Tab-separated table of C-alpha atoms and ligand atoms in Angstrom:
chain	number	residue	atom	x	y	z
A	1	MET	CA	-14.713	111.926	-29.955
A	2	SER	CA	-14.487	110.117	-33.328
A	3	GLN	CA	-15.516	106.477	-33.485
A	4	PRO	CA	-12.775	103.950	-34.291
A	5	VAL	CA	-13.395	101.508	-37.135
A	6	VAL	CA	-12.535	97.799	-36.975
A	7	SER	CA	-12.743	95.725	-40.122
A	8	ILE	CA	-13.259	91.946	-39.862
A	9	SER	CA	-13.018	89.161	-42.430
A	10	SER	CA	-13.604	85.425	-42.061
A	11	CYS	CA	-10.499	83.490	-43.054
A	12	PRO	CA	-10.611	79.789	-42.202
A	13	THR	CA	-7.159	78.778	-43.543
A	14	TYR	CA	-3.630	80.014	-44.243
A	15	ASN	CA	-4.103	79.279	-47.919
A	16	GLU	CA	-2.412	82.237	-49.658
A	17	SER	CA	-5.261	83.203	-51.998
A	18	ARG	CA	-7.719	83.110	-49.088
A	19	LEU	CA	-5.350	85.202	-46.957
A	20	ARG	CA	-4.982	87.721	-49.771
A	21	HIS	CA	-8.759	88.032	-50.110
A	22	SER	CA	-9.194	88.635	-46.359
A	23	LEU	CA	-6.207	90.931	-45.888
A	24	GLU	CA	-7.265	93.096	-48.846
A	25	GLU	CA	-10.807	93.157	-47.486
A	26	VAL	CA	-9.808	94.327	-43.983
A	27	VAL	CA	-7.365	96.914	-45.326
A	28	ARG	CA	-10.095	98.269	-47.627
A	29	GLY	CA	-12.484	98.316	-44.659
A	30	CYS	CA	-10.024	100.597	-42.838
A	31	GLY	CA	-9.962	103.047	-45.758
A	32	GLY	CA	-7.227	101.486	-47.930
A	33	LEU	CA	-3.435	101.742	-47.865
A	34	GLU	CA	-3.407	104.873	-50.023
A	35	GLN	CA	-4.676	107.011	-47.127
A	36	PHE	CA	-1.360	106.701	-45.266
A	37	LEU	CA	1.180	105.079	-47.639
A	38	CYS	CA	3.118	106.958	-50.350
A	39	ARG	CA	5.155	105.089	-52.971
A	40	GLY	CA	8.766	104.482	-51.949
A	41	GLU	CA	8.158	104.836	-48.202
A	42	ARG	CA	9.915	102.482	-45.789
A	43	VAL	CA	7.359	100.354	-43.973
A	44	LEU	CA	8.138	98.136	-41.003
A	45	VAL	CA	5.946	95.050	-40.685
A	46	LYS	CA	6.087	94.142	-37.010
A	47	PRO	CA	4.952	90.535	-36.460
A	48	ASN	CA	4.818	88.728	-33.146
A	49	MET	CA	8.090	86.742	-33.045
A	50	LEU	CA	8.039	85.809	-29.368
A	51	ALA	CA	10.410	82.842	-29.510
A	52	HIS	CA	11.561	79.853	-31.552
A	53	SER	CA	8.557	78.031	-32.913
A	54	ARG	CA	7.333	76.358	-36.061
A	55	ALA	CA	4.934	78.376	-38.271
A	56	GLY	CA	1.730	76.497	-37.350
A	57	GLY	CA	2.302	76.495	-33.573
A	58	ALA	CA	0.358	79.768	-33.033
A	59	VAL	CA	3.255	81.230	-31.010
A	60	THR	CA	4.224	83.698	-33.740
A	61	THR	CA	2.300	85.539	-36.449
A	62	HIS	CA	1.965	82.932	-39.207
A	63	SER	CA	4.632	83.255	-41.920
A	64	ALA	CA	2.030	82.922	-44.729
A	65	PHE	CA	0.100	85.871	-43.203
A	66	VAL	CA	3.323	87.934	-43.062
A	67	ARG	CA	4.184	86.971	-46.641
A	68	VAL	CA	0.850	88.028	-48.134
A	69	LEU	CA	0.861	91.283	-46.135
A	70	ILE	CA	4.367	92.099	-47.415
A	71	GLU	CA	3.312	91.390	-51.005
A	72	ILE	CA	0.248	93.667	-50.696
A	73	LEU	CA	2.441	96.469	-49.318
A	74	GLN	CA	5.063	95.999	-52.040
A	75	GLU	CA	2.376	96.137	-54.735
A	76	ALA	CA	1.306	99.483	-53.220
A	77	GLY	CA	4.884	100.755	-53.703
A	78	ALA	CA	6.296	100.300	-50.176
A	79	ARG	CA	9.873	99.303	-49.388
A	80	VAL	CA	9.158	96.659	-46.788
A	81	TYR	CA	11.211	95.710	-43.734
A	82	VAL	CA	10.343	93.082	-41.118
A	83	GLY	CA	11.498	93.076	-37.508
A	84	ASP	CA	10.723	92.282	-33.908
A	85	SER	CA	12.678	91.878	-30.690
A	86	PRO	CA	11.927	88.326	-29.504
A	87	GLY	CA	11.518	87.395	-25.864
A	88	ARG	CA	14.433	85.030	-26.295
A	89	GLY	CA	16.951	84.419	-29.084
A	90	SER	CA	18.018	86.675	-31.931
A	91	THR	CA	15.550	88.003	-34.496
A	92	GLU	CA	17.420	85.985	-37.132
A	93	SER	CA	17.204	82.645	-35.314
A	94	VAL	CA	13.521	83.089	-34.411
A	95	ALA	CA	12.760	84.171	-38.004
A	96	GLN	CA	14.437	81.016	-39.284
A	97	SER	CA	12.419	78.760	-36.997
A	98	CYS	CA	9.003	80.292	-37.724
A	99	GLY	CA	9.472	80.723	-41.481
A	100	ILE	CA	9.739	84.533	-41.577
A	101	ARG	CA	13.404	84.387	-42.755
A	102	ASP	CA	12.237	82.362	-45.758
A	103	VAL	CA	9.444	84.882	-46.394
A	104	ALA	CA	11.969	87.751	-46.311
A	105	ASP	CA	14.233	85.935	-48.787
A	106	LYS	CA	11.387	85.172	-51.187
A	107	THR	CA	9.767	88.631	-51.104
A	108	GLY	CA	12.965	90.706	-50.903
A	109	ALA	CA	11.832	92.334	-47.637
A	110	VAL	CA	14.734	93.208	-45.334
A	111	LEU	CA	14.853	91.419	-41.979
A	112	LEU	CA	16.044	93.878	-39.297
A	113	PRO	CA	18.006	92.576	-36.277
A	114	PHE	CA	16.488	94.974	-33.662
A	115	GLU	CA	19.675	95.034	-31.598
A	116	GLU	CA	20.214	98.723	-30.839
A	117	GLY	CA	17.870	100.766	-28.661
A	118	ILE	CA	17.460	104.541	-28.524
A	119	GLU	CA	16.018	106.275	-25.486
A	120	VAL	CA	12.769	108.025	-26.402
A	121	GLU	CA	10.849	110.349	-24.080
A	122	TYR	CA	7.052	110.334	-24.026
A	123	ASP	CA	5.866	113.557	-22.400
A	124	SER	CA	2.179	112.600	-22.327
A	125	ALA	CA	2.853	109.333	-20.499
A	126	SER	CA	0.608	108.137	-17.720
A	127	VAL	CA	3.224	105.955	-15.994
A	128	CYS	CA	6.294	105.458	-18.236
A	129	ARG	CA	8.059	108.479	-19.737
A	130	THR	CA	11.110	106.690	-21.175
A	131	PHE	CA	11.369	103.723	-23.531
A	132	PHE	CA	14.318	102.127	-25.312
A	133	LEU	CA	12.901	101.624	-28.786
A	134	SER	CA	14.590	99.849	-31.659
A	135	ARG	CA	16.694	102.282	-33.725
A	136	GLU	CA	15.636	100.511	-36.936
A	137	ALA	CA	11.937	100.872	-36.072
A	138	LEU	CA	12.396	104.587	-35.385
A	139	GLU	CA	14.066	105.067	-38.785
A	140	MET	CA	11.014	103.752	-40.659
A	141	ASP	CA	8.383	106.007	-42.232
A	142	LEU	CA	5.501	103.778	-41.059
A	143	VAL	CA	4.937	100.824	-38.782
A	144	ILE	CA	2.309	98.166	-39.497
A	145	ASN	CA	1.524	95.986	-36.525
A	146	ALA	CA	0.992	92.325	-37.546
A	147	ALA	CA	-0.078	90.795	-34.234
A	148	LYS	CA	-1.128	87.312	-33.141
A	149	LEU	CA	-4.126	86.690	-30.880
A	150	LYS	CA	-3.097	84.668	-27.810
A	151	THR	CA	-3.890	84.336	-24.145
A	152	HIS	CA	-1.472	85.992	-21.727
A	153	PRO	CA	-1.272	85.429	-17.953
A	154	LEU	CA	-0.525	89.064	-17.098
A	155	THR	CA	-2.733	91.006	-19.502
A	156	GLY	CA	-5.384	88.339	-20.160
A	157	LEU	CA	-4.911	88.622	-23.883
A	158	THR	CA	-2.074	89.612	-26.189
A	159	GLY	CA	-3.122	91.220	-29.438
A	160	ALA	CA	-2.306	94.518	-31.124
A	161	VAL	CA	-1.418	96.683	-28.078
A	162	LYS	CA	0.819	94.105	-26.386
A	163	ASN	CA	2.570	93.408	-29.714
A	164	CYS	CA	4.199	96.871	-29.459
A	165	MET	CA	6.374	95.433	-26.641
A	166	GLY	CA	8.585	93.903	-29.351
A	167	LEU	CA	9.638	97.426	-30.419
A	168	ILE	CA	11.677	97.529	-27.191
A	169	VAL	CA	15.068	95.927	-27.568
A	170	GLY	CA	16.337	92.897	-25.640
A	171	ALA	CA	16.664	93.026	-21.874
A	172	GLU	CA	14.936	96.425	-21.607
A	173	LYS	CA	11.655	94.491	-21.739
A	174	LYS	CA	12.607	92.568	-18.606
A	175	LYS	CA	13.412	95.838	-16.785
A	176	LEU	CA	9.882	97.100	-17.488
A	177	HIS	CA	8.447	94.051	-15.700
A	178	ALA	CA	10.552	94.926	-12.652
A	179	ARG	CA	9.527	98.604	-12.792
A	180	TYR	CA	5.801	97.867	-13.172
A	181	PRO	CA	5.047	94.717	-11.165
A	182	SER	CA	1.332	95.469	-10.726
A	183	VAL	CA	-1.040	94.127	-13.403
A	184	TYR	CA	-2.584	97.547	-13.937
A	185	ASP	CA	0.620	99.607	-13.897
A	186	PHE	CA	2.077	97.209	-16.454
A	187	ALA	CA	-1.033	97.639	-18.601
A	188	GLU	CA	-0.777	101.444	-18.296
A	189	MET	CA	2.854	101.201	-19.410
A	190	LEU	CA	1.728	99.182	-22.475
A	191	ILE	CA	-0.816	101.869	-23.351
A	192	ASP	CA	1.912	104.534	-23.040
A	193	LEU	CA	4.106	102.476	-25.354
A	194	TYR	CA	1.318	102.012	-27.881
A	195	LEU	CA	0.432	105.727	-27.903
A	196	LEU	CA	4.115	106.611	-28.335
A	197	SER	CA	4.840	104.121	-31.135
A	198	LYS	CA	1.365	104.445	-32.757
A	199	PRO	CA	1.459	102.010	-35.692
A	200	VAL	CA	-0.543	103.422	-38.634
A	201	LEU	CA	-2.420	100.152	-38.980
A	202	SER	CA	-2.764	97.075	-36.786
A	203	ILE	CA	-3.845	93.709	-38.161
A	204	VAL	CA	-4.465	90.639	-36.009
A	205	ASP	CA	-3.852	87.085	-37.186
A	206	ALA	CA	-6.651	85.143	-35.468
A	207	VAL	CA	-6.987	82.539	-38.225
A	208	VAL	CA	-5.557	80.224	-35.586
A	209	ALA	CA	-5.299	81.870	-32.144
A	210	MET	CA	-3.755	80.450	-28.960
A	211	GLU	CA	-5.860	79.417	-25.962
A	212	GLY	CA	-4.977	78.069	-22.495
A	213	PRO	CA	-1.510	78.741	-21.050
A	214	GLY	CA	-0.314	81.231	-23.686
A	215	PRO	CA	1.533	83.084	-24.987
A	216	ARG	CA	3.969	80.235	-25.704
A	217	SER	CA	2.725	76.996	-24.183
A	218	GLY	CA	-0.965	77.175	-25.048
A	219	ARG	CA	-2.926	75.260	-27.654
A	220	PRO	CA	-3.657	76.451	-31.202
A	221	ARG	CA	-7.369	77.320	-31.478
A	222	PRO	CA	-8.857	78.014	-34.921
A	223	LEU	CA	-10.946	81.215	-34.852
A	224	GLY	CA	-10.931	81.785	-38.624
A	225	VAL	CA	-10.696	85.586	-38.420
A	226	ILE	CA	-8.479	88.437	-39.586
A	227	ALA	CA	-9.247	91.897	-38.188
A	228	ALA	CA	-7.665	95.321	-38.711
A	229	SER	CA	-7.924	98.861	-37.423
A	230	GLU	CA	-5.982	102.102	-37.200
A	231	ASP	CA	-6.854	101.922	-33.493
A	232	ALA	CA	-5.077	98.999	-31.777
A	233	VAL	CA	-7.188	99.369	-28.616
A	234	ALA	CA	-10.446	99.049	-30.591
A	235	LEU	CA	-8.988	96.083	-32.458
A	236	ASP	CA	-8.124	94.351	-29.174
A	237	ALA	CA	-11.601	95.073	-27.793
A	238	VAL	CA	-13.159	93.336	-30.802
A	239	CYS	CA	-10.679	90.427	-30.667
A	240	ALA	CA	-11.362	90.039	-26.931
A	241	ALA	CA	-15.073	89.745	-27.688
A	242	LEU	CA	-14.359	87.117	-30.365
A	243	ALA	CA	-12.490	85.010	-27.818
A	244	GLY	CA	-15.167	85.506	-25.151
A	245	PHE	CA	-13.240	87.914	-22.878
A	246	SER	CA	-15.036	90.764	-21.175
A	247	LEU	CA	-13.400	94.129	-20.518
A	248	PRO	CA	-12.277	93.485	-16.885
A	249	GLU	CA	-10.486	90.332	-18.020
A	250	VAL	CA	-8.110	92.280	-20.300
A	251	SER	CA	-5.959	94.694	-18.303
A	252	THR	CA	-4.829	96.744	-21.329
A	253	LEU	CA	-8.487	97.476	-22.155
A	254	MET	CA	-9.064	98.505	-18.535
A	255	ALA	CA	-6.070	100.851	-18.725
A	256	ALA	CA	-7.308	102.255	-22.039
A	257	GLN	CA	-10.749	102.851	-20.550
A	258	LYS	CA	-9.222	104.663	-17.576
A	259	ARG	CA	-7.374	106.856	-20.092
A	260	GLY	CA	-10.684	107.618	-21.849
A	261	LEU	CA	-9.680	105.977	-25.140
A	262	ALA	CA	-12.748	105.458	-27.323
A	263	GLY	CA	-11.627	102.046	-28.577
A	264	SER	CA	-11.820	100.445	-25.129
A	265	SER	CA	-15.584	100.037	-25.350
A	266	LEU	CA	-17.341	97.910	-28.007
A	267	GLU	CA	-20.316	100.309	-28.098
A	268	ASN	CA	-18.088	103.077	-29.488
A	269	ILE	CA	-16.631	100.990	-32.304
A	270	ILE	CA	-17.878	100.877	-35.889
A	271	ILE	CA	-17.490	97.280	-37.058
A	272	ARG	CA	-17.248	96.488	-40.769
A	273	GLY	CA	-17.842	92.831	-41.563
A	274	PRO	CA	-19.429	90.135	-39.381
A	275	LEU	CA	-20.135	91.158	-35.763
A	276	PRO	CA	-18.047	89.614	-32.937
A	277	GLY	CA	-21.184	87.999	-31.480
A	278	GLU	CA	-21.666	86.012	-34.693
A	279	LEU	CA	-18.075	84.770	-34.652
A	280	ARG	CA	-17.577	84.374	-30.914
A	281	ASP	CA	-15.874	81.143	-29.821
A	282	LYS	CA	-17.830	80.134	-26.686
A	283	GLY	CA	-15.427	77.332	-25.717
A	284	PHE	CA	-12.240	79.406	-25.877
A	285	ASP	CA	-9.993	78.615	-22.874
A	286	LYS	CA	-8.999	82.026	-21.519
A	287	GLY	CA	-6.095	80.696	-19.456
A	288	ALA	CA	-5.133	81.207	-15.816
A	289	SER	CA	-5.700	84.923	-15.401
A	290	GLY	CA	-8.662	85.487	-17.698
A	291	ARG	CA	-11.291	83.693	-15.657
A	292	GLY	CA	-14.132	84.977	-13.599
A	293	TRP	CA	-13.171	88.631	-13.116
A	294	SER	CA	-16.090	90.001	-15.075
A	295	PHE	CA	-18.464	88.446	-12.527
A	296	LEU	CA	-16.515	89.968	-9.642
A	297	TRP	CA	-16.342	93.262	-11.479
A	298	ARG	CA	-20.125	93.436	-11.833
A	299	ILE	CA	-20.727	92.642	-8.154
A	300	PHE	CA	-17.842	94.533	-6.479
A	301	PRO	CA	-16.465	97.038	-8.987
A	302	ALA	CA	-14.542	98.943	-6.298
A	303	TRP	CA	-12.770	95.868	-4.915
A	304	SER	CA	-12.215	93.708	-7.932
A	305	ARG	CA	-9.047	95.502	-9.017
A	306	ASN	CA	-7.354	94.866	-5.686
A	307	LEU	CA	-8.674	91.321	-5.534
A	308	LYS	CA	-7.378	90.537	-8.991
A	309	GLU	CA	-3.960	91.897	-8.006
A	310	ARG	CA	-3.952	89.915	-4.795
A	311	PHE	CA	-5.200	86.609	-6.195
A	312	ARG	CA	-2.967	86.426	-9.225
A	313	PRO	CA	-1.759	82.857	-9.793
A	314	TRP	CA	1.728	81.675	-8.823
A	315	PRO	CA	4.316	80.100	-11.142
A	316	CYS	CA	5.404	76.518	-10.346
A	317	ILE	CA	8.077	74.474	-12.040
A	318	GLU	CA	6.973	70.973	-13.013
A	319	ASP	CA	8.930	67.761	-13.448
A	320	SER	CA	8.990	68.201	-17.225
A	321	CYS	CA	11.690	70.868	-16.638
A	322	ASN	CA	14.922	69.922	-18.411
A	323	ARG	CA	17.041	72.378	-16.352
A	324	CYS	CA	18.030	74.535	-19.313
A	325	GLY	CA	18.255	77.628	-17.079
A	326	ILE	CA	16.458	79.950	-19.530
A	327	CYS	CA	13.837	81.005	-16.951
A	328	ARG	CA	16.611	81.990	-14.540
A	329	GLU	CA	18.211	84.220	-17.191
A	330	HIS	CA	14.899	85.966	-17.832
A	331	CYS	CA	13.565	86.429	-14.320
A	332	PRO	CA	13.634	90.208	-13.685
A	333	THR	CA	14.222	89.859	-9.941
A	334	GLY	CA	16.548	86.850	-9.856
A	335	ALA	CA	13.860	84.923	-7.951
A	336	ILE	CA	14.760	81.615	-9.621
A	337	TYR	CA	17.545	79.646	-7.960
A	338	ASP	CA	18.690	76.086	-7.888
A	339	TRP	CA	18.208	74.197	-4.680
A	340	ASN	CA	21.713	72.704	-5.025
A	341	LYS	CA	23.288	75.753	-6.712
A	342	GLY	CA	23.624	73.838	-10.000
A	343	PHE	CA	21.013	73.087	-12.611
A	344	GLU	CA	22.589	69.675	-13.324
A	345	ASN	CA	21.350	68.148	-10.088
A	346	SER	CA	17.903	69.436	-9.347
A	347	LYS	CA	14.942	71.462	-10.557
A	348	PRO	CA	15.137	75.237	-10.302
A	349	PHE	CA	13.512	76.768	-7.272
A	350	ILE	CA	11.381	79.923	-7.140
A	351	ASP	CA	11.761	82.077	-4.062
A	352	TYR	CA	8.209	83.407	-3.787
A	353	LYS	CA	9.272	86.259	-1.527
A	354	GLU	CA	11.127	87.715	-4.519
A	355	CYS	CA	8.637	86.697	-7.209
A	356	LEU	CA	6.678	89.550	-8.853
A	357	ARG	CA	4.298	87.171	-10.660
A	358	CYS	CA	5.316	88.769	-13.948
A	359	TYR	CA	5.185	85.302	-15.634
A	360	CYS	CA	8.270	85.892	-17.784
A	361	CYS	CA	9.369	82.370	-16.759
A	362	GLN	CA	6.072	80.859	-17.952
A	363	GLU	CA	6.229	82.889	-21.157
A	364	ILE	CA	9.765	81.873	-22.046
A	365	CYS	CA	10.030	78.232	-20.892
A	366	PRO	CA	10.553	76.121	-24.039
A	367	GLN	CA	9.258	72.980	-22.268
A	368	GLY	CA	5.989	74.447	-20.988
A	369	ALA	CA	7.271	73.351	-17.567
A	370	VAL	CA	6.145	76.490	-15.718
A	371	ILE	CA	2.484	76.263	-14.874
A	372	LEU	CA	0.358	78.714	-12.908
A	373	ARG	CA	-1.428	77.664	-9.737
A	374	PRO	CA	-4.100	79.640	-7.881
A	375	ARG	CA	-2.385	79.156	-4.489
A	376	ARG	CA	1.140	80.041	-3.504
A	377	PRO	CA	3.070	76.744	-3.068
A	378	ARG	CA	4.477	76.075	0.378
A	379	GLN	CA	8.208	76.527	0.816
A	380	ARG	CA	10.688	75.430	3.387
B	401	SF4	S1	11.457	75.674	-16.028
B	401	SF4	FE1	11.650	75.687	-18.252
B	401	SF4	S2	13.045	77.403	-18.666
B	401	SF4	FE2	13.272	76.911	-16.508
B	401	SF4	S3	14.993	75.512	-16.384
B	401	SF4	FE3	13.117	74.275	-16.548
B	401	SF4	S4	12.830	73.861	-18.732
B	401	SF4	FE4	14.305	75.553	-18.562
B	402	SF4	S1	9.867	83.643	-10.853
B	402	SF4	FE1	8.807	83.913	-12.796
B	402	SF4	S2	6.957	85.055	-12.271
B	402	SF4	FE2	8.365	85.247	-10.532
B	402	SF4	S3	9.473	87.166	-10.917
B	402	SF4	FE3	10.707	85.490	-11.778
B	402	SF4	S4	10.082	85.364	-13.927
B	402	SF4	FE4	8.529	86.570	-12.852
């Protein structure tokens, strides 16, 4: 089995000349663009454009990072396109809010709407044989994954593998949560999706990551790192180590290990640049579902999977809710109701008997009003 390579560069700011230095360094460390890019090819840059957010909020891949990456690709002769299917809102409106629309206008890259999906079969799948992938993404010659490093309540961490979820159009993403409600089945589905879509290169923006209740309501946390690899699993394993996660705390790495993918284990990875141990952020807040499982895993490896599944936290809606109703639209099981059948009068209500603990509501709430609690709240 060949050893995956991950290239790391320190990058303390989003200053464009500093970004250029680091992005060129990590791309060179992965063998250079010329090994997979021919002049004139259509290249999709796939940032994380989860939802409306300003550029420095750490919710989306930073627009300056996307800009410099596009310029490097254009200088290498690529025809560059940018696109993602946000969790909420159109690609255009999210791109406007996070600065990527402006980047597209200034660089001449084409912003793709990601509205139409095509059913694609994956015969080697472990759990999910059919995906609805963006038609525009499928028409590209190459995909370059430009991910953001953030905490995530379901997978522990969202980085390069989870970023592939944005290749699935609109509400099809919600259906996958309903089809794979278990933490580990969902992670296996993400690995299937990654192996099917297989970006030629993945690069993670961890100049400023997100800690705490990510992937939307957490806090920006400077890590000062850009990392890249042809192997998104290996890249996530290294990024997880930078943020202080161990393997059992990141379900996509667990699924990759079960599949025998070399990148799931740090020992198999060739690292070019500073080692994760030297850059590790010891105070990184791993959020609600990234705590403590490595200890349990070491003591009770056979049980910890079931225990993690069983003791997943529960979503609760706080008083800061402004009753916009967005969580209700996005809940895959329709578990969110209003006590008085009208959002005008009272807070929404989660029926925990129907709740999958997929955390779509926490991920999408623009107010950060959905928080996760270790115990299931009592209901009438
Ligand atoms: S919990 Fe958040 S998304 Fe849901 S209605 Fe309240 S503010 Fe809107
Ligand atoms: S209430 Fe929230 S966590 Fe529960 S199923 Fe609906 S979106 Fe998922």
